[in-house]
XYZ file of C-alpha atoms in Angstrom:
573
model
C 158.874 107.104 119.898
C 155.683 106.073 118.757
C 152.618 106.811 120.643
C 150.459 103.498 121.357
C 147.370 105.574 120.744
C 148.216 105.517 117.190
C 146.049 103.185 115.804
C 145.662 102.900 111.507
C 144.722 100.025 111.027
C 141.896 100.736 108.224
C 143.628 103.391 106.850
C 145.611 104.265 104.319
C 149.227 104.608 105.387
C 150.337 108.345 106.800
C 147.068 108.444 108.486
C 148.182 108.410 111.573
C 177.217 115.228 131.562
C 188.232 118.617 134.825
C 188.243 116.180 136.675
C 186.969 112.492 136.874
C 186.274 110.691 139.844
C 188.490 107.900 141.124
C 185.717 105.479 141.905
C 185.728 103.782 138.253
C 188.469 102.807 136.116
C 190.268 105.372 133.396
C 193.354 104.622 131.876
C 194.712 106.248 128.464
C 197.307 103.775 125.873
C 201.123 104.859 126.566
C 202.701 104.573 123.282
C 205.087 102.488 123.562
C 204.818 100.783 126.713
C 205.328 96.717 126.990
C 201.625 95.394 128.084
C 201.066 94.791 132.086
C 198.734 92.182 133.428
C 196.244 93.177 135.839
C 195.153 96.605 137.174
C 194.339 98.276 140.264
C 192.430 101.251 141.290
C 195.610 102.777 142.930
C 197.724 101.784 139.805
C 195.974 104.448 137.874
C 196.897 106.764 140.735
C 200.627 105.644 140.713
C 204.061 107.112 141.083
C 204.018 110.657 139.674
C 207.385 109.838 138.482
C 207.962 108.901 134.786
C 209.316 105.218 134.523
C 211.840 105.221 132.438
C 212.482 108.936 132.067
C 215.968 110.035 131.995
C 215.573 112.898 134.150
C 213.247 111.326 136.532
C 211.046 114.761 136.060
C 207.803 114.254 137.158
C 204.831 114.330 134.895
C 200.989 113.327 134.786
C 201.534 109.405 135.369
C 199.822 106.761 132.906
C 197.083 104.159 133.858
C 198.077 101.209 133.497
C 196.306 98.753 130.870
C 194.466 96.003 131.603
C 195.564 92.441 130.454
C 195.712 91.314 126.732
C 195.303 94.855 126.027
C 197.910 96.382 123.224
C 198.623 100.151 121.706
C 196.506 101.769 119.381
C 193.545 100.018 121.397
C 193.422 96.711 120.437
C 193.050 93.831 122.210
C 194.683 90.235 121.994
C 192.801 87.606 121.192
C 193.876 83.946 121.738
C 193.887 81.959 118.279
C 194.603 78.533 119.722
C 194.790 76.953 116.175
C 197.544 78.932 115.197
C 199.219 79.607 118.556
C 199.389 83.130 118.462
C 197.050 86.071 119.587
C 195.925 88.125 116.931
C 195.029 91.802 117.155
C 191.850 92.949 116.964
C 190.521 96.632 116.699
C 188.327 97.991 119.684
C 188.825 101.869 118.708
C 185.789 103.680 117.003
C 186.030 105.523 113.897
C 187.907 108.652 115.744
C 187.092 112.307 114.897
C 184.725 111.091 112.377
C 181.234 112.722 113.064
C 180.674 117.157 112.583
C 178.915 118.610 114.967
C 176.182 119.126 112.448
C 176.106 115.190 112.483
C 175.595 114.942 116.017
C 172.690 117.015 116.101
C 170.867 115.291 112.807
C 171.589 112.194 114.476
C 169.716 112.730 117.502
C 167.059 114.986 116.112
C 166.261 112.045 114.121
C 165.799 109.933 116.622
C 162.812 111.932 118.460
C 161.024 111.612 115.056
C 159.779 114.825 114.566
C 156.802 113.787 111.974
C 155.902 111.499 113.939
C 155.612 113.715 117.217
C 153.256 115.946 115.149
C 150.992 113.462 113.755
C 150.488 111.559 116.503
C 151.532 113.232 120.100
C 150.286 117.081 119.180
C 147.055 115.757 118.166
C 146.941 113.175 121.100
C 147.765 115.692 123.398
C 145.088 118.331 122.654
C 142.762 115.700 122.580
C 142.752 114.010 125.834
C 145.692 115.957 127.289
C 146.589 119.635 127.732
C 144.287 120.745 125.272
C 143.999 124.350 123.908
C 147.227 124.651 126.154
C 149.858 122.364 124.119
C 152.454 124.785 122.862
C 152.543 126.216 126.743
C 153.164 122.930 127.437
C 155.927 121.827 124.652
C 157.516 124.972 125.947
C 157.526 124.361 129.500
C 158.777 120.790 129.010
C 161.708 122.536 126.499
C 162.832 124.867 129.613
C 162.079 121.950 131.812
C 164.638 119.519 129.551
C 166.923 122.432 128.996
C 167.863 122.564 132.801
C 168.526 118.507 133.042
C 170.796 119.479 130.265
C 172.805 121.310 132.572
C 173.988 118.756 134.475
C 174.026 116.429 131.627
C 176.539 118.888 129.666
C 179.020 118.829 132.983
C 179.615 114.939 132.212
C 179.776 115.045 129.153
C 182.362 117.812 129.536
C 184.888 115.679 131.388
C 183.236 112.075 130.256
C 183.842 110.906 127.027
C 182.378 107.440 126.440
C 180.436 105.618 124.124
C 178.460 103.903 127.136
C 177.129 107.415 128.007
C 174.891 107.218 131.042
C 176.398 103.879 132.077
C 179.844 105.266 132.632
C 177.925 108.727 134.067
C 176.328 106.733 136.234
C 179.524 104.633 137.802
C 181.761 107.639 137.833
C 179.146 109.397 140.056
C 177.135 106.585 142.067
C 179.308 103.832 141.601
C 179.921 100.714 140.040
C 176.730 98.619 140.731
C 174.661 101.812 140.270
C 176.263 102.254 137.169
C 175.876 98.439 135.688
C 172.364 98.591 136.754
C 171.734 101.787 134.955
C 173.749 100.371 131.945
C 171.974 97.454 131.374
C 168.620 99.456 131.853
C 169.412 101.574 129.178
C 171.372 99.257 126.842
C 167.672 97.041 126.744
C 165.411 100.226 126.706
C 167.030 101.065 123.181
C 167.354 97.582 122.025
C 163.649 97.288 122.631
C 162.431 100.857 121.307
C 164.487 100.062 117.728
C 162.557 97.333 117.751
C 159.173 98.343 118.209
C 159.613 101.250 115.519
C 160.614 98.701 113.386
C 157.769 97.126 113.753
C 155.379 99.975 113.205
C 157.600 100.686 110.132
C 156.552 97.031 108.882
C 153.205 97.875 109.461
C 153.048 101.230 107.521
C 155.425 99.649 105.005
C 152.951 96.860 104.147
C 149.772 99.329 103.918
C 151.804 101.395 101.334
C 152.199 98.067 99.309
C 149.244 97.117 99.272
C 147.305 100.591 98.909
C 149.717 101.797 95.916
C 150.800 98.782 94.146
C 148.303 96.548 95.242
C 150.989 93.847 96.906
C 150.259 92.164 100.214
C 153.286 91.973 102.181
C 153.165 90.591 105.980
C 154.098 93.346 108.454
C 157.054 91.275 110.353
C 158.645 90.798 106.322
C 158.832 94.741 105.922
C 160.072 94.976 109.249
C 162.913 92.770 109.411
C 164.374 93.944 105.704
C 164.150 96.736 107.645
C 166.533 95.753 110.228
C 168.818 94.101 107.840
C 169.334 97.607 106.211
C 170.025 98.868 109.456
C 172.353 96.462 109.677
C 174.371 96.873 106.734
C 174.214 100.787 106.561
C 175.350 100.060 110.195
C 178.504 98.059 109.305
C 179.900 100.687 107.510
C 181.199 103.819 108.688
C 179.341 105.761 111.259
C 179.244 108.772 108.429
C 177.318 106.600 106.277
C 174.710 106.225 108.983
C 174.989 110.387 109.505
C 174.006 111.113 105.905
C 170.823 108.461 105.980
C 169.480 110.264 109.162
C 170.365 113.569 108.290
C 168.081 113.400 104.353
C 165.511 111.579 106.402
C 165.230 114.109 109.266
C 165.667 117.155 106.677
C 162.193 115.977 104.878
C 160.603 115.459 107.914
C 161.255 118.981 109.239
C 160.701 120.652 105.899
C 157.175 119.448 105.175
C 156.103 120.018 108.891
C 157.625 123.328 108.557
C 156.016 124.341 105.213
C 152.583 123.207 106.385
C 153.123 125.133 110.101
C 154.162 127.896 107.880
C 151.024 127.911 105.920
C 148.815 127.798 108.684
C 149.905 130.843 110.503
C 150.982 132.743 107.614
C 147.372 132.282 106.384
C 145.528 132.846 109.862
C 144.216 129.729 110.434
C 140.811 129.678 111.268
C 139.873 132.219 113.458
C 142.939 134.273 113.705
C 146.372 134.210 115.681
C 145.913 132.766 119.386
C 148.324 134.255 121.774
C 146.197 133.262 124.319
C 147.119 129.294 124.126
C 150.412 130.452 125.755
C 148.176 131.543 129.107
C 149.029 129.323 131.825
C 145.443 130.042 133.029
C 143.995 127.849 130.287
C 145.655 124.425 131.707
C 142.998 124.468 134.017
C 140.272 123.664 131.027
C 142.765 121.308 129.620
C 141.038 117.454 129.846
C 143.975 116.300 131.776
C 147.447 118.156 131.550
C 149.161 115.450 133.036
C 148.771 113.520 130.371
C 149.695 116.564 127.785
C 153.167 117.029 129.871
C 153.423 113.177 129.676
C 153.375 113.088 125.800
C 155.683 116.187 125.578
C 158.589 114.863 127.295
C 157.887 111.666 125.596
C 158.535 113.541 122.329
C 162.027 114.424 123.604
C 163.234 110.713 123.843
C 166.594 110.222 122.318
C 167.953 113.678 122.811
C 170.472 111.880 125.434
C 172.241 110.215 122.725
C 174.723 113.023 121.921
C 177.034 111.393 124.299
C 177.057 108.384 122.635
C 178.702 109.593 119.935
C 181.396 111.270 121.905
C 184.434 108.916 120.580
C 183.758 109.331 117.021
C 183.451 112.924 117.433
C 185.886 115.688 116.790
C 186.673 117.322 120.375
C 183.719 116.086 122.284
C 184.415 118.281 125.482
C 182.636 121.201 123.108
C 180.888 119.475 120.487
C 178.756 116.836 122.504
C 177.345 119.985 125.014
C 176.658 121.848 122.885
C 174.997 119.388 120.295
C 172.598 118.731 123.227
C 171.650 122.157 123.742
C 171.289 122.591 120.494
C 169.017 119.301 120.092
C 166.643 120.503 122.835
C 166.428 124.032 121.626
C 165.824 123.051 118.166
C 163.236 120.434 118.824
C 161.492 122.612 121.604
C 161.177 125.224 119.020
C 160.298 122.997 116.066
C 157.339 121.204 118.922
C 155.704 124.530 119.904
C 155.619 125.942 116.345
C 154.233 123.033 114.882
C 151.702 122.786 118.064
C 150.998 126.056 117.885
C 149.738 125.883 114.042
C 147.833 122.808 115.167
C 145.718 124.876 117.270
C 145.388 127.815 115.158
C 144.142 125.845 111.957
C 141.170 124.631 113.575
C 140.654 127.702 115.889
C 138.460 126.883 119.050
C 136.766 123.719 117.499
C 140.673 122.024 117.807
C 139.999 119.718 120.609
C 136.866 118.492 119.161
C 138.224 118.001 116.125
C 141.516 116.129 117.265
C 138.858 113.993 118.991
C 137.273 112.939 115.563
C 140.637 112.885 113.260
C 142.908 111.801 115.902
C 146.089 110.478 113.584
C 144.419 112.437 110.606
C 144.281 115.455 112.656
C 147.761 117.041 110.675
C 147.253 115.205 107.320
C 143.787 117.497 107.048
C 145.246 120.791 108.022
C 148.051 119.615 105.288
C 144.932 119.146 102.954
C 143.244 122.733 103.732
C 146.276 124.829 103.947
C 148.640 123.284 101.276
C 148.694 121.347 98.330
C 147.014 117.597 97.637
C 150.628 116.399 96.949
C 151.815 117.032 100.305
C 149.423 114.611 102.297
C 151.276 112.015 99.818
C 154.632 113.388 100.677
C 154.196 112.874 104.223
C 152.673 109.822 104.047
C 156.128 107.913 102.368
C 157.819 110.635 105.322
C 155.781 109.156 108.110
C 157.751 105.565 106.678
C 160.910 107.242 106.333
C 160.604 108.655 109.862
C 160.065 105.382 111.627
C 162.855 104.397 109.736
C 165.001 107.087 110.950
C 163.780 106.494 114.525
C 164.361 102.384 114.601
C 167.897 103.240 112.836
C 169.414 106.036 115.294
C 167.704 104.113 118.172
C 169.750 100.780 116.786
C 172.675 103.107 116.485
C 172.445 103.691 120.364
C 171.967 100.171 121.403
C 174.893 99.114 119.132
C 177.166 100.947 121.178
C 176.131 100.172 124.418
C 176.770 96.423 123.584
C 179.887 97.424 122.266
C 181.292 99.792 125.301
C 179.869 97.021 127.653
C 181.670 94.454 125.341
C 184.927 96.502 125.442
C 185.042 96.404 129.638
C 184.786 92.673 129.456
C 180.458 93.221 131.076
C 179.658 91.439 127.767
C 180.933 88.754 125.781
C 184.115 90.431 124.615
C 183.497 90.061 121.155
C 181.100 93.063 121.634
C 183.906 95.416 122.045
C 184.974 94.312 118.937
C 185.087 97.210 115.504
C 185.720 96.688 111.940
C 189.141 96.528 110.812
C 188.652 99.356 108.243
C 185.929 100.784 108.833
C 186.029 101.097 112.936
C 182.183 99.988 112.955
C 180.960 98.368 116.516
C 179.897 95.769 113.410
C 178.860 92.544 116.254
C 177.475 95.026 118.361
C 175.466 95.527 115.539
C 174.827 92.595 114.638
C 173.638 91.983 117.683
C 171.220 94.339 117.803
C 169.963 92.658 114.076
C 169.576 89.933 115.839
C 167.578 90.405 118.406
C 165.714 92.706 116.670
C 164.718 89.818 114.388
C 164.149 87.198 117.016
C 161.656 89.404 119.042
C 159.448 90.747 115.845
C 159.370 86.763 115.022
C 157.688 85.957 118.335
C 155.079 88.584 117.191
C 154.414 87.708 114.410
C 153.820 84.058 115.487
C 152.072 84.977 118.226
C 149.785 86.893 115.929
C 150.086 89.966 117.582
C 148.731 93.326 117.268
C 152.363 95.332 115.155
C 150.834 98.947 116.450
C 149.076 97.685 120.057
C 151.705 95.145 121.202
C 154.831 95.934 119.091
C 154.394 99.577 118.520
C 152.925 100.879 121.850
C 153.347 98.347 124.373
C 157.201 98.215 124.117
C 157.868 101.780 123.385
C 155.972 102.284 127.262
C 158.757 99.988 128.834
C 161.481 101.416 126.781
C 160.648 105.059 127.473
C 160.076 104.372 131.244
C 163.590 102.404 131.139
C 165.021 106.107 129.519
C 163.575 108.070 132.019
C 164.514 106.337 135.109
C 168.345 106.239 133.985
C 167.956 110.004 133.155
C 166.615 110.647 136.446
C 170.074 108.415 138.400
C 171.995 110.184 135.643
C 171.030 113.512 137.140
C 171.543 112.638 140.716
C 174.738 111.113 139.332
C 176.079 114.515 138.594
C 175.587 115.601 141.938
C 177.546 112.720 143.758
C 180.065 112.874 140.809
C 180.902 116.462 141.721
C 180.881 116.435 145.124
C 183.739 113.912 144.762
C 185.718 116.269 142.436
C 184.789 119.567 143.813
C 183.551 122.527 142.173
C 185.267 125.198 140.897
C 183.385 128.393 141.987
C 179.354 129.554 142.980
C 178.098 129.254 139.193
C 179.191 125.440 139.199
C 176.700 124.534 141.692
C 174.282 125.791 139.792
C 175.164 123.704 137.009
C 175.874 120.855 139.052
C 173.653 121.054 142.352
C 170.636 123.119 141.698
C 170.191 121.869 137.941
C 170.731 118.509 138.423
C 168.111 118.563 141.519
C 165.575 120.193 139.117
C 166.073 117.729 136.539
C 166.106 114.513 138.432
C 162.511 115.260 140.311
C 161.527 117.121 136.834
C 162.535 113.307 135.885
C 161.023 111.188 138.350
C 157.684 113.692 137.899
C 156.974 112.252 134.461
C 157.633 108.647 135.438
C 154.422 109.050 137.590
C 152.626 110.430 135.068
C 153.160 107.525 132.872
C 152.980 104.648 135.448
C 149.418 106.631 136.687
C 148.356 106.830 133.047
C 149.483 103.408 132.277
C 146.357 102.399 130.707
C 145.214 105.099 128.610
C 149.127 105.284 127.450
C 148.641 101.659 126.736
C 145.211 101.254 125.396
C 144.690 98.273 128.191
C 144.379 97.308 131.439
C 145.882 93.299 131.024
C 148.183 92.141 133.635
C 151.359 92.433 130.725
C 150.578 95.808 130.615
C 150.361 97.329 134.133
C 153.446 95.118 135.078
C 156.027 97.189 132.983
C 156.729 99.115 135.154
C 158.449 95.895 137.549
C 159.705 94.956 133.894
C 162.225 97.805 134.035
C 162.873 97.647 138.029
C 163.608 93.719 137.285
C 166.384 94.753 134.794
C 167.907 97.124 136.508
C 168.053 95.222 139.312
C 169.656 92.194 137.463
C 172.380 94.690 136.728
C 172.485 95.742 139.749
C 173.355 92.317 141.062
C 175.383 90.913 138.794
C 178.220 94.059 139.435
C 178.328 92.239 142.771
C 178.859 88.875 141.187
C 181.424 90.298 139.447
C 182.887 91.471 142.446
C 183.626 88.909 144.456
C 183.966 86.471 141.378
C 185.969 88.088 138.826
C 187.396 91.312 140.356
C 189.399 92.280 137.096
C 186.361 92.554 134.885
C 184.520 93.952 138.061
C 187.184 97.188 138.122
C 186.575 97.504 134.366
C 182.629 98.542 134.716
C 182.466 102.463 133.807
C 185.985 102.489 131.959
C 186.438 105.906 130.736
C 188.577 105.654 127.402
C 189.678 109.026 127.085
C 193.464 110.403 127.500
C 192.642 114.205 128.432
C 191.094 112.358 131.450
C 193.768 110.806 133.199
C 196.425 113.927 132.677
C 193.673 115.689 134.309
C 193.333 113.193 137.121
C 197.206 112.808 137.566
C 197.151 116.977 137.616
C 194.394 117.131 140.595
C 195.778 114.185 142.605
C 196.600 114.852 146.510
C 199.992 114.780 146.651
């Protein structure tokens, strides 16, 4: 989440969603119960009966499982060279992340420093101008309302493929795949590119404090490697990295904010930058609602999490409420001290400072130490970013691994400590192969690495969130809805979120090359970038189809027990 504006080059570093629907696969493990091969879609709707039951009583029926698969969710694996399968885990670390974690982990992902010392500034520049805390907190009531929808999935879908599985139990399986894959690259590719900024900022910090010249690409893949190995550990490992990083990065914003306003800035308190009269003076609002919703990337991911958490039905909704609320609050604060500490001369002055715009105010309204302190934060921050963002991609790999999408070794986790660890490694790898091709490419790490791909990935995000919305609609017009407020939640809500959605994808693809500093051919052909991979997806559910039908009723597997006693308990008799 990077802006590609953000351009340091001779400075020093710091400048700058009861009831699931039929149409994809859920089964739960019945302890106990000899494996079956193959699996149908009316298997997991089955005799209500219980087999085997000495009273015949009937009861929710049990899915079936699919072939090769055992108890406790592991899967046999053929070991030719000694003849017998072996077990291998495919369960995440269960009931292992607090509700607390949830939210640091996706907080951190936005990258709240960086937001303020690059978007807030960007924005009042050549965006919404004096207007930019109206128009964090219309984009906060704007997100809060997708959310809506989003929190009705997530409420009755627990998966670590998130909008993939949303996506398949509400539009269906190619829909979904498409979607999937869209997403799984999107986050691939954004870990990626902060990584490479973090190489970049990583190197000037060498060089400007201990006078060592390091190549960009070096700093960037150690970084990945230690994203790697914190990775391969437990998920809580990962929780308490994010969580220190994201706590610095909050504080210091929130001390110099403080300062600011407590102080009166230049000229006074400015109620008047909340008038929605003033967006008609702003340079080009467009772009300033662009760059706010761009600051809310990564908010999605709460679902991700929802296998490792402790009852997700609760914790996931409300962790992305909470997420939303607290970085729409945290946004129009800090934005809102941005404008007061330069008073009416702001927009000229983020003109002239640009990335220095916050790094000044910290200079007039704090101490000298903090400009320092958020200079090694800025580092941290793209750290924390690339990491959670790595996180997310990890476990797409992995639930697409799991269904059999993807090379099942994806769906593989760590004996002990229930890692997705070749997911991860995965991700490493890529990671590593396309910051390579930069490098020998000589490429630009903050034009090419750090803006270019972030513009592909965030377009990618957006255009699943938008299916993901329209996804809740289909999804619950399948299942029902229990009274008048759920179609608010899941009509109305969803409707407003999804063209709310497909609103800022025009403002990016129409503001393509400001966003992207360029007008080359590599640059205003993203956009078919993302509509290529999606369709790929797309296609290849069909390919599955009609060539391997068991891995093609897989796509969208929802792992989740509570699911299919709640499907059994709303099945037509």
């Amino acid at each position: 989440m990077i802006s590609p504006m953000f351009r340091a080059h001779d400075a020093v570093p710091g400048v700058h969603a009861k009831r699931p629907v039929r149409a994809g696969i859920v089964f739960r493990m019945h302890r106990g119960a000899p494996p079956r091969s193959g699996f149908t879609e009316a298997d997991a709707f089955g005799p209500m009966t219980s087999r085997g039951s000495p009273s015949g009583s009937a009861r929710p029926a049990t899915c079936r499982r699919f072939e090769g698969e055992t108890d406790d969710m592991t899967t046999s694996v053929d070991t030719r060279e000694h003849g017998a399968p072996e077990e291998v885990s495919t369960n995440l670390l269960k009931n292992s992340i607090r509700f607390a974690t949830i939210v640091l982990m996706v907080t951190a992902a936005a990258a709240p420093l960086v937001v303020v010392s690059t978007y807030i500034p960007l924005s009042i520049a050549f965006g919404a101008g004096m207007t930019v805390p109206l128009t964090y907190l219309t984009a906060t009531l704007i997100l809060l309302v997708f959310t809506v929808g989003f929190a009705q999935m997530a409420k009755r879908i627990t998966a670590s493929g998130a909008f993939y599985n949303f996506t398949t139990q509400g539009l269906g399986k190619p829909i979904g795949l498409g979607a999937g894959m869209t997403v799984m690259i999107g986050y691939s590719m954004i870990s990626t590119a902060i990584g490479g900024l973090f190489g970049f900022f990583a190197s000037l910090m060498f060089e400007h404090y201990l006078a060592l010249t390091i190549p960009w690409w070096i700093c960037a893949i150690g970084a990945v490697v230690l994203m790697f190995v914190i990775g391969y550990f437990r998920v809580t490992l990962a929780g308490k990295v994010l969580g220190i990083a994201l706590g610095l990065e909050v504080l210091v914003v929130a001390v110099i904010a403080t300062a600011v306003v407590v102080q009166g800035g230049a000229e006074g308190q400015m109620p008047e930058v909340f008038n929605p009269a003033g967006w008609a003076a702003a340079p080009a609002v467009g772009i300033g609602f662009f760059f706010a919703f761009w600051s809310w990337i990564g908010f999605e991911t709460t679902a991700i999490y929802g296998e490792e958490t402790a009852d997700p039905k609760k914790s996931v909704p409300r962790a992305t409420y909470i997420a939303v609320i607290t970085l729409g609050v945290f946004y129009v604060f800090a934005s809102y001290a941005g404008i007061v500490g330069f008073g009416g001369d702001s927009v000229e002055q983020a003109n002239t400072l640009v990335d220095q715009y916050y790094f000044v105010l910290a200079d007039m309204y704090t101490w000298p130490f903090m400009r320092v302190l958020m200079d090694f934060l800025v580092l941290t921050g793209c750290f924390a970013c690339s990491f959670a963002f790595f996180n997310n991609s990890a476990r797409y790999f992995f639930s697409m691994g799991r269904d059999h999408i993807l090379p099942r070794r994806l769906g593989r986790t760590h004996s002990e400590h229930k890692s997705p660890f070749v997911a991860n490694g995965l991700q490493a790898m890529i990671s590593i192969v396309v910051l390579l091709v930069f490098a020998l490419i000589g490429a630009d790490p903050v034009l090419h690495v750090g803006g270019w791909l972030p513009i592909f990935c965030t377009l990618s995000i957006i255009l699943v969130q938008a299916v993901v919305s329209f996804s809740v609609i289909a999804y619950f017009n399948k299942v029902g809805r229990a009274g008048a407020g759920d179609w608010w939640k899941t009509m109305i809500a969803p409707v407003v979120g999804g063209i709310a959605q497909v609103v800022v994808m025009y403002l990016l693809i129409s503001n393509l090359p400001f966003l992207a500093g360029s007008e080359e051919a590599v640059v205003m052909l993203i956009p078919v970038y993302v509509a290529i991979v999606f369709v790929l997806g797309f296609l290849y559910a069909f390919y599955l189809r009609r060539s391997h039908p068991k891995r093609y009723e897989r796509i969208g597997t929802v792992y989740d027990e509570e699911e299919i006693e709640e499907i059994a308990e709303h099945r037509p008799a």
